[in-house]
Coordinates of C-alpha atoms in Angstrom, one line a residue:
X1 CA -149.3 194.9 86.6
X2 CA -152.4 193.5 84.9
X3 CA -151.7 191.9 81.6
X4 CA -152.9 194.1 78.7
X5 CA -155.3 192.6 76.3
X6 CA -153.9 192.6 72.8
X7 CA -156.3 193.1 70.0
X8 CA -160.0 193.7 70.0
X9 CA -162.3 192.0 72.6
X10 CA -164.9 189.8 70.9
X11 CA -168.3 191.0 72.2
X12 CA -170.6 189.3 69.6
X13 CA -169.6 186.0 68.1
X14 CA -171.5 184.1 65.4
X15 CA -171.3 180.5 64.3
X16 CA -171.7 180.1 60.5
X17 CA -172.7 176.4 60.9
X18 CA -175.8 177.5 62.8
X19 CA -179.0 179.1 61.6
X20 CA -179.8 182.7 62.7
X21 CA -182.3 181.5 65.3
X22 CA -179.7 179.2 66.8
X23 CA -177.0 181.8 67.5
X24 CA -175.8 182.0 71.1
X25 CA -176.5 185.7 71.2
X26 CA -179.8 186.4 69.5
X27 CA -179.9 188.3 66.2
X28 CA -182.5 190.8 65.1
X29 CA -183.8 192.0 61.8
X30 CA -186.0 194.9 62.8
X31 CA -185.4 198.3 64.4
X32 CA -187.2 199.0 67.7
X33 CA -186.4 200.9 70.8
X34 CA -187.3 198.1 73.1
X35 CA -185.0 195.5 71.6
X36 CA -182.6 194.8 74.6
X37 CA -178.8 195.1 74.2
X38 CA -176.8 191.8 74.2
X39 CA -173.4 193.3 75.0
X40 CA -171.8 196.3 76.7
X41 CA -168.6 198.2 75.7
X42 CA -166.7 201.1 77.2
X43 CA -166.0 204.3 75.3
X44 CA -162.6 204.1 73.6
X45 CA -162.5 200.3 73.9
X46 CA -161.4 198.3 70.9
X47 CA -164.0 195.6 70.3
X48 CA -165.0 193.1 67.6
X49 CA -168.4 192.1 66.3
X50 CA -169.0 189.2 64.0
X51 CA -171.9 189.0 61.5
X52 CA -173.7 186.6 59.3
X53 CA -174.4 187.7 55.7
X54 CA -177.7 189.5 55.2
X55 CA -179.5 186.3 54.3
X56 CA -178.4 184.5 57.4
X57 CA -176.5 181.8 55.5
X58 CA -179.2 180.9 53.0
X59 CA -177.2 181.9 50.0
X60 CA -174.7 179.1 49.3
X61 CA -171.4 178.8 47.5
X62 CA -172.9 176.6 44.8
X63 CA -172.6 177.8 41.2
X64 CA -176.3 178.4 40.9
X65 CA -178.9 181.1 41.4
X66 CA -181.6 178.7 42.7
X67 CA -180.9 179.7 46.3
X68 CA -181.7 183.3 45.3
X69 CA -184.8 182.3 43.4
X70 CA -186.4 180.4 46.3
X71 CA -185.1 182.6 49.2
X72 CA -187.9 184.2 51.3
X73 CA -186.4 187.4 52.7
X74 CA -189.4 187.8 55.1
X75 CA -189.0 184.3 56.8
X76 CA -185.9 183.6 58.9
X77 CA -186.6 179.9 58.8
X78 CA -186.9 179.8 55.0
X79 CA -184.7 177.0 53.6
X80 CA -184.2 177.6 49.9
X81 CA -181.7 174.8 49.4
X82 CA -184.1 171.9 49.3
X83 CA -183.9 171.8 45.5
X84 CA -180.7 170.5 44.1
X85 CA -179.9 173.0 41.3
X86 CA -179.9 171.4 37.9
X87 CA -177.3 173.9 36.7
X88 CA -174.7 172.1 38.9
X89 CA -175.2 168.9 37.0
X90 CA -175.4 170.5 33.6
X91 CA -172.5 172.9 33.7
X92 CA -170.4 172.6 36.8
X93 CA -170.6 169.0 37.9
X94 CA -169.3 169.0 41.6
X95 CA -167.2 172.2 41.3
X96 CA -167.5 174.5 44.2
X97 CA -166.2 178.0 44.9
X98 CA -162.6 178.2 46.1
X99 CA -162.1 177.5 49.8
X100 CA -160.3 179.6 52.3
X101 CA -156.4 179.4 52.2
X102 CA -154.8 176.2 53.3
X103 CA -152.6 176.6 56.4
X104 CA -149.3 175.0 55.4
X105 CA -147.1 176.4 58.3
X106 CA -148.7 177.1 61.7
X107 CA -146.9 178.7 64.6
X108 CA -147.7 178.9 68.3
X109 CA -146.5 182.1 69.9
X110 CA -146.6 180.5 73.3
X111 CA -143.8 178.1 72.3
X112 CA -140.1 178.7 71.7
X113 CA -138.8 178.8 68.1
X114 CA -137.2 175.3 68.4
X115 CA -140.5 173.9 69.7
X116 CA -142.5 174.9 66.6
X117 CA -144.0 172.2 64.4
X118 CA -143.0 172.2 61.5
X119 CA -139.5 173.4 62.5
X120 CA -138.2 176.9 61.7
X121 CA -134.8 177.9 60.4
X122 CA -132.6 181.0 60.6
X123 CA -130.0 180.4 57.9
X124 CA -129.9 180.1 54.1
X125 CA -128.6 176.8 52.7
X126 CA -129.6 174.8 49.7
X127 CA -129.9 171.5 51.7
X128 CA -132.4 172.7 54.3
X129 CA -135.3 170.3 53.5
X130 CA -138.7 171.8 52.7
X131 CA -141.4 171.5 55.4
X132 CA -144.4 172.0 53.0
X133 CA -145.4 171.8 49.4
X134 CA -147.8 174.0 47.4
X135 CA -149.0 174.0 43.8
X136 CA -148.8 176.9 41.5
X137 CA -152.1 178.9 41.8
X138 CA -152.9 177.4 45.2
X139 CA -154.1 179.9 47.8
X140 CA -152.2 179.1 51.0
X141 CA -151.4 180.6 54.4
X142 CA -148.1 180.6 56.4
X143 CA -147.7 181.9 59.9
X144 CA -144.5 183.5 61.4
X145 CA -143.2 184.3 64.9
X146 CA -141.5 187.7 65.2
X147 CA -137.9 187.8 64.0
X148 CA -136.5 187.3 67.5
X149 CA -138.7 184.3 68.2
X150 CA -140.4 185.9 71.2
X151 CA -137.2 187.2 72.9
X152 CA -138.6 190.7 73.1
X153 CA -141.5 191.1 75.6
X154 CA -144.4 193.5 76.1
X155 CA -143.1 195.0 79.3
X156 CA -141.6 198.1 80.8
X157 CA -137.9 197.3 80.3
X158 CA -135.4 197.4 77.5
X159 CA -133.1 194.8 79.1
X160 CA -134.3 192.2 76.7
X161 CA -133.0 194.4 73.9
X162 CA -129.7 195.1 75.6
X163 CA -129.0 191.4 76.2
X164 CA -130.6 189.9 73.1
X165 CA -128.7 187.1 71.3
X166 CA -128.5 188.2 67.7
X167 CA -126.8 184.9 66.6
X168 CA -130.2 183.2 66.3
X169 CA -132.3 185.7 64.3
X170 CA -134.2 185.7 61.9
X171 CA -136.7 182.8 62.5
X172 CA -138.1 181.9 59.2
X173 CA -141.2 179.8 58.2
X174 CA -140.3 177.3 55.4
X175 CA -138.8 176.2 53.2
X176 CA -141.9 175.7 51.0
X177 CA -141.4 173.6 47.9
X178 CA -143.3 174.9 44.9
X179 CA -144.5 172.7 42.0
X180 CA -146.7 173.4 39.0
X181 CA -150.2 172.0 38.4
X182 CA -148.7 168.8 37.0
X183 CA -146.5 168.3 40.1
X184 CA -143.2 169.3 38.4
X185 CA -141.1 171.4 40.7
X186 CA -139.7 174.8 40.0
X187 CA -136.2 174.5 38.4
X188 CA -133.0 176.5 38.7
X189 CA -133.3 179.3 36.2
X190 CA -137.1 179.8 36.6
X191 CA -138.7 182.8 38.2
X192 CA -141.0 182.2 41.2
X193 CA -143.9 184.7 41.3
X194 CA -145.1 185.2 44.9
X195 CA -148.3 187.2 45.2
X196 CA -149.2 188.6 48.7
X197 CA -153.0 188.3 48.9
X198 CA -153.5 189.1 52.6
X199 CA -151.4 189.5 55.7
X200 CA -151.6 190.8 59.3
X201 CA -150.8 190.2 62.9
X202 CA -151.7 186.8 64.5
X203 CA -155.1 187.0 66.3
X204 CA -154.5 187.6 70.0
X205 CA -151.0 188.8 69.5
X206 CA -151.7 192.3 68.1
X207 CA -148.8 194.2 69.4
X208 CA -145.2 195.0 68.3
X209 CA -142.0 196.8 69.2
X210 CA -139.4 199.1 67.8
X211 CA -135.9 199.2 69.3
X212 CA -132.2 200.2 69.0
X213 CA -129.6 197.7 70.0
X214 CA -126.7 198.5 72.3
X215 CA -123.7 199.7 70.4
X216 CA -121.7 196.7 71.6
X217 CA -124.4 194.3 70.3
X218 CA -125.2 195.4 66.7
X219 CA -126.1 199.0 67.1
X220 CA -128.0 200.6 64.3
X221 CA -127.7 203.2 61.4
X222 CA -127.0 206.0 64.0
X223 CA -125.2 203.9 66.6
X224 CA -122.4 206.5 66.9
X225 CA -125.1 209.0 68.1
X226 CA -127.4 206.6 69.9
X227 CA -125.4 203.9 71.6
X228 CA -128.0 202.8 74.2
X229 CA -130.4 200.0 73.9
X230 CA -134.0 201.5 73.7
X231 CA -137.5 200.1 73.1
X232 CA -141.0 201.3 72.4
X233 CA -144.1 199.1 72.5
X234 CA -146.8 199.6 69.9
X235 CA -150.4 198.4 70.1
X236 CA -152.7 197.9 67.1
X237 CA -156.2 199.2 66.6
X238 CA -157.2 197.7 63.2
X239 CA -154.9 199.4 60.7
X240 CA -153.6 202.0 63.2
X241 CA -150.7 201.8 65.7
X242 CA -150.0 203.9 68.7
X243 CA -147.3 203.7 71.4
X244 CA -147.5 204.8 75.1
X245 CA -143.7 205.4 74.8
X246 CA -144.0 207.9 71.9
X247 CA -147.2 209.8 72.8
X248 CA -149.0 212.1 70.4
X249 CA -148.4 209.9 67.3
X250 CA -150.9 207.6 65.6
X251 CA -150.6 206.2 62.0
X252 CA -151.9 203.5 59.7
X253 CA -149.5 200.6 59.1
X254 CA -148.4 199.4 55.7
X255 CA -147.9 195.8 56.9
X256 CA -145.4 193.6 55.1
X257 CA -142.9 190.8 55.5
X258 CA -139.3 191.9 55.8
X259 CA -138.1 188.6 54.4
X260 CA -139.3 186.8 51.3
X261 CA -136.6 184.6 49.7
X262 CA -135.7 181.4 47.9
X263 CA -132.9 179.1 48.8
X264 CA -129.4 179.7 47.3
X265 CA -127.5 177.1 45.3
X266 CA -124.3 175.9 46.7
X267 CA -122.4 177.9 44.2
X268 CA -124.2 181.1 45.1
X269 CA -123.8 180.4 48.8
X270 CA -120.0 180.1 48.3
X271 CA -120.0 183.5 46.5
X272 CA -121.8 185.1 49.4
X273 CA -119.5 183.7 52.0
X274 CA -116.3 184.7 50.1
X275 CA -117.3 188.3 49.4
X276 CA -118.7 188.9 52.9
X277 CA -115.6 187.4 54.5
X278 CA -113.5 189.9 52.5
X279 CA -115.6 192.8 53.8
X280 CA -115.3 191.6 57.4
X281 CA -111.5 191.2 57.2
X282 CA -110.6 194.2 55.1
X283 CA -113.5 196.7 55.3
X284 CA -112.0 198.9 58.0
X285 CA -108.9 199.4 55.8
X286 CA -110.5 199.9 52.5
X287 CA -114.0 201.3 53.0
X288 CA -114.1 204.9 54.5
X289 CA -117.8 204.6 55.1
X290 CA -117.2 202.0 57.8
X291 CA -115.4 204.6 59.9
X292 CA -118.2 207.1 59.4
X293 CA -121.1 204.8 60.4
X294 CA -119.2 202.8 63.1
X295 CA -120.9 199.7 61.8
X296 CA -120.3 196.6 64.0
X297 CA -119.9 194.0 62.6
X298 CA -119.2 194.7 59.0
X299 CA -120.7 191.3 58.0
X300 CA -122.4 188.4 59.6
X301 CA -120.4 185.3 58.6
X302 CA -121.6 181.7 59.0
X303 CA -121.6 180.5 62.6
X304 CA -123.0 177.4 64.3
X305 CA -123.9 179.5 67.4
X306 CA -127.7 179.9 67.5
X307 CA -128.0 178.1 64.2
X308 CA -131.4 176.4 63.3
X309 CA -131.6 174.3 60.1
X310 CA -135.2 173.2 60.2
X311 CA -135.5 169.4 60.0
X312 CA -131.8 168.9 60.2
X313 CA -131.1 167.8 63.8
X314 CA -128.6 169.8 65.7
X315 CA -125.3 168.0 66.6
X316 CA -125.4 165.5 63.7
X317 CA -122.5 165.5 61.2
X318 CA -124.9 166.8 58.5
X319 CA -125.9 169.7 60.8
X320 CA -122.2 170.5 61.7
X321 CA -121.3 170.7 58.0
X322 CA -124.2 172.8 57.0
X323 CA -124.0 175.2 60.0
X324 CA -120.4 176.0 59.0
X325 CA -121.6 176.9 55.5
X326 CA -125.1 178.4 56.0
X327 CA -125.4 182.1 55.4
X328 CA -126.9 184.4 58.0
X329 CA -130.2 186.0 57.1
X330 CA -129.3 189.6 58.1
X331 CA -128.7 191.2 54.6
X332 CA -130.7 191.1 51.5
X333 CA -129.0 189.2 48.6
X334 CA -129.6 187.8 45.1
X335 CA -132.3 185.5 46.5
X336 CA -134.4 188.4 47.9
X337 CA -134.2 187.7 51.6
X338 CA -134.1 190.5 54.1
X339 CA -134.9 193.4 51.7
X340 CA -137.2 195.2 54.2
X341 CA -139.2 196.9 51.4
X342 CA -142.2 198.5 53.2
X343 CA -144.5 198.6 50.2
X344 CA -144.6 194.8 49.8
X345 CA -148.1 194.7 51.3
X346 CA -151.5 193.4 50.0
X347 CA -151.6 192.9 46.3
X348 CA -147.8 193.1 45.9
X349 CA -145.9 190.5 43.8
X350 CA -142.3 189.4 44.1
X351 CA -140.4 187.8 41.2
X352 CA -137.7 185.7 42.8
X353 CA -134.9 183.9 41.0
X354 CA -135.0 180.1 41.5
X355 CA -131.6 178.5 42.3
X356 CA -132.6 175.0 43.6
X357 CA -135.3 172.5 42.7
X358 CA -138.6 173.5 44.2
X359 CA -137.4 177.0 44.8
X360 CA -137.6 176.4 48.6
X361 CA -139.5 179.7 49.5
X362 CA -139.1 181.0 53.1
X363 CA -140.7 184.1 54.8
X364 CA -140.5 185.9 58.1
X365 CA -139.6 189.1 59.9
X366 CA -143.2 190.5 59.8
X367 CA -143.6 194.3 60.2
X368 CA -146.8 196.2 61.0
X369 CA -145.1 199.4 59.7
X370 CA -141.7 200.6 58.7
X371 CA -140.0 203.7 57.5
X372 CA -137.7 203.6 54.5
X373 CA -134.3 202.5 55.7
X374 CA -135.5 200.9 59.0
X375 CA -132.7 203.1 60.4
X376 CA -132.6 201.8 64.0
X377 CA -131.9 198.2 62.8
X378 CA -134.7 196.7 65.0
X379 CA -136.6 199.5 63.4
X380 CA -139.9 198.4 62.0
X381 CA -142.8 197.6 64.3
X382 CA -141.8 194.0 64.7
X383 CA -144.5 191.4 65.2
X384 CA -145.7 187.9 64.7
X385 CA -148.0 187.5 61.7
X386 CA -149.5 185.6 58.8
X387 CA -149.2 185.7 55.0
X388 CA -151.8 184.4 52.6
X389 CA -150.0 183.8 49.3
X390 CA -150.3 182.4 45.8
X391 CA -147.3 181.3 43.7
X392 CA -146.7 180.9 40.0
X393 CA -143.7 179.6 38.0
X394 CA -142.2 181.4 35.0
X395 CA -140.1 178.7 33.3
X396 CA -136.7 180.0 32.2
X397 CA -137.7 183.4 33.6
X398 CA -134.2 184.3 35.1
X399 CA -132.6 184.4 31.7
X400 CA -135.6 186.0 30.1
X401 CA -136.1 188.8 32.6
X402 CA -133.1 189.2 34.9
X403 CA -129.7 190.6 33.7
X404 CA -126.7 189.5 35.7
X405 CA -124.8 192.4 37.3
X406 CA -121.7 190.4 38.1
X407 CA -119.3 187.7 36.9
X408 CA -121.8 184.8 36.9
X409 CA -125.4 184.2 35.8
X410 CA -126.2 184.0 39.5
X411 CA -125.6 187.7 40.1
X412 CA -129.2 188.8 39.7
X413 CA -131.8 190.5 41.9
X414 CA -135.5 190.0 42.3
X415 CA -138.2 192.3 40.8
X416 CA -140.9 193.7 43.1
X417 CA -144.3 194.8 42.0
X418 CA -146.0 197.1 44.6
X419 CA -149.6 196.4 45.6
X420 CA -152.4 198.9 45.2
X421 CA -153.2 199.3 48.9
X422 CA -151.3 201.8 51.1
X423 CA -151.9 204.7 53.5
X424 CA -152.7 208.0 51.8
X425 CA -151.0 211.3 53.0
X426 CA -151.2 214.6 51.2
X427 CA -148.9 216.8 53.3
X428 CA -145.2 216.0 54.0
X429 CA -142.3 217.7 55.6
X430 CA -139.1 216.8 53.8
X431 CA -135.6 216.9 55.2
X432 CA -132.5 217.0 53.0
X433 CA -129.0 215.6 53.6
X434 CA -125.8 215.9 51.7
X435 CA -122.6 213.8 51.7
X436 CA -120.8 215.9 54.3
X437 CA -120.5 214.2 57.7
X438 CA -120.9 215.7 61.2
X439 CA -117.2 216.7 61.3
X440 CA -117.6 218.7 58.1
X441 CA -115.7 216.2 56.0
X442 CA -116.6 216.0 52.4
X443 CA -117.5 212.5 51.0
X444 CA -117.7 212.0 47.3
X445 CA -121.3 211.2 46.1
X446 CA -121.9 209.0 49.1
X447 CA -125.7 208.5 49.4
X448 CA -125.4 206.7 52.7
X449 CA -123.7 209.6 54.4
X450 CA -126.3 211.9 52.8
X451 CA -129.2 209.8 54.1
X452 CA -127.6 209.8 57.5
X453 CA -127.5 213.6 57.5
X454 CA -131.1 213.7 56.4
X455 CA -132.2 211.5 59.3
X456 CA -130.2 213.5 61.8
X457 CA -131.6 216.7 60.5
X458 CA -135.1 215.3 60.9
X459 CA -134.4 214.1 64.5
X460 CA -133.0 217.4 65.6
X461 CA -136.0 219.3 64.1
X462 CA -138.8 217.2 65.5
X463 CA -137.2 217.1 68.9
X464 CA -138.0 220.8 69.1
X465 CA -141.7 219.8 69.5
X466 CA -141.4 218.2 72.9
X467 CA -139.9 214.8 72.0
X468 CA -136.6 213.2 73.1
X469 CA -134.2 212.4 70.3
X470 CA -134.5 208.7 71.1
X471 CA -138.3 208.9 70.6
X472 CA -137.8 210.6 67.2
X473 CA -135.1 208.1 66.2
X474 CA -137.4 205.1 66.8
X475 CA -140.4 206.9 65.2
X476 CA -138.5 207.6 62.0
X477 CA -137.6 204.0 61.8
X478 CA -141.1 202.6 61.9
X479 CA -143.6 205.3 60.7
X480 CA -144.5 205.5 57.0
X481 CA -141.8 208.0 56.1
X482 CA -140.4 208.1 52.6
X483 CA -136.6 208.0 51.9
X484 CA -135.2 209.0 48.5
X485 CA -131.9 209.3 46.8
X486 CA -132.7 212.7 45.2
X487 CA -129.3 213.4 43.6
X488 CA -126.4 211.1 42.7
X489 CA -124.7 212.9 39.8
X490 CA -123.7 216.4 40.9
X491 CA -120.1 216.1 42.2
X492 CA -119.2 216.1 45.0
X493 CA -122.4 215.9 46.9
X494 CA -125.0 213.2 46.8
X495 CA -128.4 214.4 48.1
X496 CA -130.8 212.3 50.0
X497 CA -134.2 213.2 51.4
X498 CA -136.5 212.0 54.1
X499 CA -140.2 212.9 53.9
X500 CA -142.4 212.6 57.0
X501 CA -146.2 212.7 56.8
X502 CA -147.4 215.6 58.9
X503 CA -150.8 214.0 59.7
X504 CA -149.3 211.3 62.0
X505 CA -148.7 214.0 64.8
X506 CA -151.3 215.5 67.1
X507 CA -149.7 218.9 66.5
X508 CA -148.6 220.9 63.5
X509 CA -144.9 220.5 63.1
X510 CA -144.4 222.9 60.2
X511 CA -142.2 226.0 60.6
X512 CA -144.3 229.1 61.6
X513 CA -143.6 232.8 62.2
X514 CA -144.1 232.2 65.9
X515 CA -141.5 230.4 68.1
X516 CA -141.4 226.6 68.3
X517 CA -142.8 224.6 69.9
X518 CA -146.1 226.2 70.7
X519 CA -146.5 224.3 73.9
X520 CA -144.1 223.9 76.9
X521 CA -140.7 223.0 75.8
X522 CA -140.5 219.7 77.7
X523 CA -139.8 216.1 76.7
X524 CA -143.1 214.2 76.2
X525 CA -143.5 211.6 78.9
X526 CA -143.1 208.8 79.3
X527 CA -140.0 208.5 77.2
X528 CA -138.9 205.3 75.4
X529 CA -137.6 202.5 77.5
X530 CA -133.9 202.8 77.8
X531 CA -130.8 201.1 79.2
X532 CA -127.4 202.6 80.0
X533 CA -124.5 202.3 77.6
X534 CA -121.6 200.7 79.3
X535 CA -119.1 200.6 76.5
X536 CA -116.3 203.0 75.7
X537 CA -116.5 203.5 71.9
X538 CA -116.4 207.2 70.9
X539 CA -119.7 209.0 70.4
X540 CA -120.1 211.3 67.4
X541 CA -121.3 214.9 68.2
X542 CA -122.9 217.4 65.9
X543 CA -120.7 220.3 66.9
X544 CA -123.4 222.9 65.9
X545 CA -126.4 221.2 67.5
X546 CA -127.7 221.4 71.0
X547 CA -128.3 218.4 73.3

């Protein structure tokens, strides 16, 4: 099968270091029917055209209007920059406009995670050394591999999902040491302000995937209903995503990093490991919810298997000690981490507590789009990508702005400021769930059971319109749907809702007086990529629902 081209084909390049008359493909500045074409595209093809500014590069970045004054808009060879503007000397000296962001962490998607330079890491530990340093207010760029480090491929099989090694995820770029303008590093007790200025997929790697893991290897939110490993590939057309495995759906992505976090202190790391070990050892006995959701495992404790600690060389005594202590990156915690908040896109800010000198900021787990809850676990549209960031330091900000919700001053959580850019939808179909499980058992004000019911209700409903339930499960994990805890006080039922934008479908999915669906009642083909489930754990059935 021919390799699919990812991203737009460049049909018209320009070189900003050259004059308009020196461009490889000639430019024009008149309209005439006899001007010959310089490129050819096919209807429906995604392509890219580069352009110079309207002056052809004659307007400079200097803090002066002299280039405007002497520009000749009728002469393509006019060179207005022969006069050195006096205003530079009088007011600005040698100051120039800000440059493009400095690339502090590059990645090469053709290389394995352990081959990247600088090295990546997939654990939280205070002694993982920083690989880069930035100053407060500096505009910088960091690149990231997808969270599996390239283990999932753009192909027609879900075997890579079924057999994936989850001991080695996530692959994070960092840590990045943050200092103020005087070179003084962020200190424990400060707040680190991280502003997301820009982000997106890496050029040439514009594709992603959504999946559910095999129930014997991590499962997902609905693993007791959907035990098989499944996968859908998504391709990007600018801000939009579509999948050949979930036809009839197209939506704009709200691109965001799943992980933005600072390094924990040793004291905080010990708190994490102690409380999560207790859940792992005693959760089945003490937490009824574990039986409802069939979560496996209940926690992800430190393990040297698959461990990557950045610059710390594997096999050394230092690595052995740290690997036994370092926390997995799977859950979100006090340091931020894997929060998977889909609205952290362009213009958003994250106010992260600082626990170690320099803050040691790390990022990863880039998502093209995600639904609230990321219910299938590998549930966003996972991709490689880049972030362009600015950081600031609020000295003493933890004590000033964050109230500990626990026994120590370390029991705090970040604050997130949502950016101004997001898809706009005006019509939604909302599904409700209450804290009564599929067996009819009542749970007391349990919002997780209620949200599970809301998602199951949505899956059963949308499957009436020609989709398999696996297709809908993956779709609700990655499309821009909105989850809410709508009621948490009226005993005994918590109420959760899931709102789905109607416009993402190519058919009207609202209830109507006529029968549903309007078209043939068949599964849309092709279906998602799927593997068999070979385990023997019990599967939950909704006794009143059909297949």
